[in-house]
Amino acid sequence: MPDSMSEQLQQDMECEGLLECFHGLKQLDKDCFQALVSAEDPLTVDEIADGVDRERSTAYRAVQRLLQTGFIQKEQVNYEQGGYYHVYSPTDPGKIADDMQRMLNDWYAKMGQLIQEFETKYDEAEPAASVQG
């Protein structure tokens, strides 16, 4: 990923790049998200791990990152004889987009404030008095 904003603006980016750009998600996280989006029904961690050809523990860490960012939801399914398991499904894309838009607006406001502080700081700085000899 490019370091500077100007480099980011010059590179070609796909919509999935937003997952990395906004939340720092890794390729495995994106693969797990895609597996959930492609599934007709919610999936268990084991099913996600099978879908991305990774160990259960590795897939579980990716699922946890996706939960933390709000990209997926967890639901508890109870067995009739007792016990339960969890299944995961993608969050509504509209909600994800709204959250990213809100985050972008917050970032934009913060950057605007920092730019104003930069201008104020360096506009008020007086040039060093020239020394006459």
Coordinates of C-alpha atoms in Angstrom, one line a residue:
M1 CA 0.0 0.0 0.0
P2 CA 1.4 3.4 -0.9
D3 CA 2.5 5.6 2.0
S4 CA 1.5 9.1 0.9
M5 CA -2.0 10.3 0.0
S6 CA -0.8 11.5 -3.4
E7 CA 0.5 8.0 -4.1
Q8 CA -2.9 6.5 -3.0
L9 CA -4.8 8.9 -5.3
Q10 CA -2.6 7.9 -8.3
Q11 CA -3.0 4.1 -7.8
D12 CA -5.9 2.1 -9.3
M13 CA -8.1 0.8 -6.5
E14 CA -11.0 -1.6 -6.4
C15 CA -13.9 -1.3 -4.0
E16 CA -12.5 -4.2 -1.9
G17 CA -9.5 -2.0 -1.3
L18 CA -11.7 0.0 1.0
L19 CA -11.6 -2.8 3.5
E20 CA -7.8 -2.4 3.7
C21 CA -7.8 1.4 3.4
F22 CA -10.4 2.1 6.1
H23 CA -9.7 -0.8 8.5
G24 CA -6.3 -2.2 7.7
L25 CA -7.8 -5.6 6.8
K26 CA -5.5 -8.2 5.4
Q27 CA -6.0 -10.4 2.3
L28 CA -7.2 -13.3 4.5
D29 CA -9.8 -11.0 6.1
K30 CA -11.0 -10.0 2.6
D31 CA -11.1 -13.7 1.5
C32 CA -13.2 -14.6 4.6
F33 CA -15.5 -11.7 4.0
Q34 CA -15.9 -12.8 0.3
A35 CA -16.6 -16.4 1.5
L36 CA -19.4 -15.1 3.7
V37 CA -20.8 -12.8 1.0
S38 CA -20.8 -15.8 -1.5
A39 CA -22.6 -18.2 0.9
E40 CA -26.3 -18.6 0.7
D41 CA -26.6 -19.1 4.5
P42 CA -24.5 -18.0 7.5
L43 CA -21.3 -20.0 8.0
T44 CA -19.5 -21.4 11.0
V45 CA -15.8 -20.7 11.5
D46 CA -15.0 -24.2 10.4
E47 CA -16.9 -23.6 7.1
I48 CA -15.2 -20.3 6.6
A49 CA -11.8 -22.0 7.2
D50 CA -12.6 -24.7 4.6
G51 CA -13.8 -22.0 2.1
V52 CA -10.5 -20.1 2.4
D53 CA -8.3 -23.2 2.8
R54 CA -6.8 -22.2 6.2
E55 CA -6.7 -23.6 9.7
R56 CA -9.6 -23.0 11.9
S57 CA -7.6 -20.8 14.3
T58 CA -6.3 -18.6 11.5
A59 CA -9.8 -18.2 10.1
Y60 CA -11.1 -17.4 13.6
R61 CA -8.6 -14.5 13.9
A62 CA -9.8 -13.1 10.6
V63 CA -13.4 -13.5 11.7
Q64 CA -12.7 -11.6 14.9
R65 CA -11.1 -8.7 12.9
L66 CA -14.2 -8.6 10.7
L67 CA -16.5 -8.6 13.7
Q68 CA -14.5 -5.7 15.3
T69 CA -14.9 -3.6 12.1
G70 CA -18.6 -4.4 11.9
F71 CA -18.3 -6.1 8.5
I72 CA -19.9 -9.3 9.7
Q73 CA -22.4 -10.3 12.4
K74 CA -22.4 -13.2 14.8
E75 CA -25.5 -15.2 15.7
Q76 CA -25.9 -17.9 18.3
V77 CA -27.7 -21.1 17.2
N78 CA -28.9 -23.3 20.1
Y79 CA -29.1 -27.1 20.0
E80 CA -32.5 -28.5 21.2
Q81 CA -30.7 -30.9 23.6
G82 CA -28.5 -28.0 25.0
G83 CA -25.4 -26.3 23.8
Y84 CA -24.9 -23.8 21.0
Y85 CA -22.6 -22.7 18.2
H86 CA -22.1 -19.5 16.3
V87 CA -22.6 -18.6 12.7
Y88 CA -21.5 -15.6 10.8
S89 CA -23.0 -13.5 8.0
P90 CA -22.0 -10.3 6.3
T91 CA -23.5 -7.0 7.5
D92 CA -25.8 -5.2 5.1
P93 CA -23.6 -3.4 2.5
G94 CA -25.6 -0.2 3.0
K95 CA -24.7 -0.1 6.7
I96 CA -21.0 -0.8 5.9
A97 CA -21.0 2.0 3.3
D98 CA -22.7 4.4 5.8
D99 CA -20.1 3.5 8.4
M100 CA -17.2 4.1 6.0
Q101 CA -18.8 7.4 4.8
R102 CA -19.1 8.5 8.4
M103 CA -15.5 7.6 9.1
L104 CA -14.4 9.4 5.9
N105 CA -16.4 12.5 7.0
D106 CA -14.7 12.4 10.5
W107 CA -11.3 12.0 8.8
Y108 CA -12.0 14.9 6.4
A109 CA -13.0 17.2 9.3
K110 CA -9.9 16.3 11.3
M111 CA -7.6 16.8 8.3
G112 CA -9.3 20.2 7.6
Q113 CA -8.7 21.2 11.2
L114 CA -5.0 20.2 11.0
I115 CA -4.6 22.1 7.7
Q116 CA -6.1 25.2 9.4
E117 CA -3.7 24.7 12.3
F118 CA -0.8 24.4 9.9
E119 CA -1.8 27.6 8.1
T120 CA -2.2 29.5 11.3
K121 CA 1.0 28.3 12.8
Y122 CA 3.2 29.1 9.8
D123 CA 1.3 32.2 8.7
E124 CA 1.9 33.8 12.2
A125 CA 5.6 32.8 12.2
E126 CA 7.6 36.0 11.5
P127 CA 10.6 35.7 9.2
A128 CA 13.9 36.2 10.9
A129 CA 15.0 39.8 10.9
S130 CA 17.7 40.4 8.3
V131 CA 21.0 41.4 9.7
Q132 CA 22.3 44.7 8.4
G133 CA 26.1 45.2 8.4

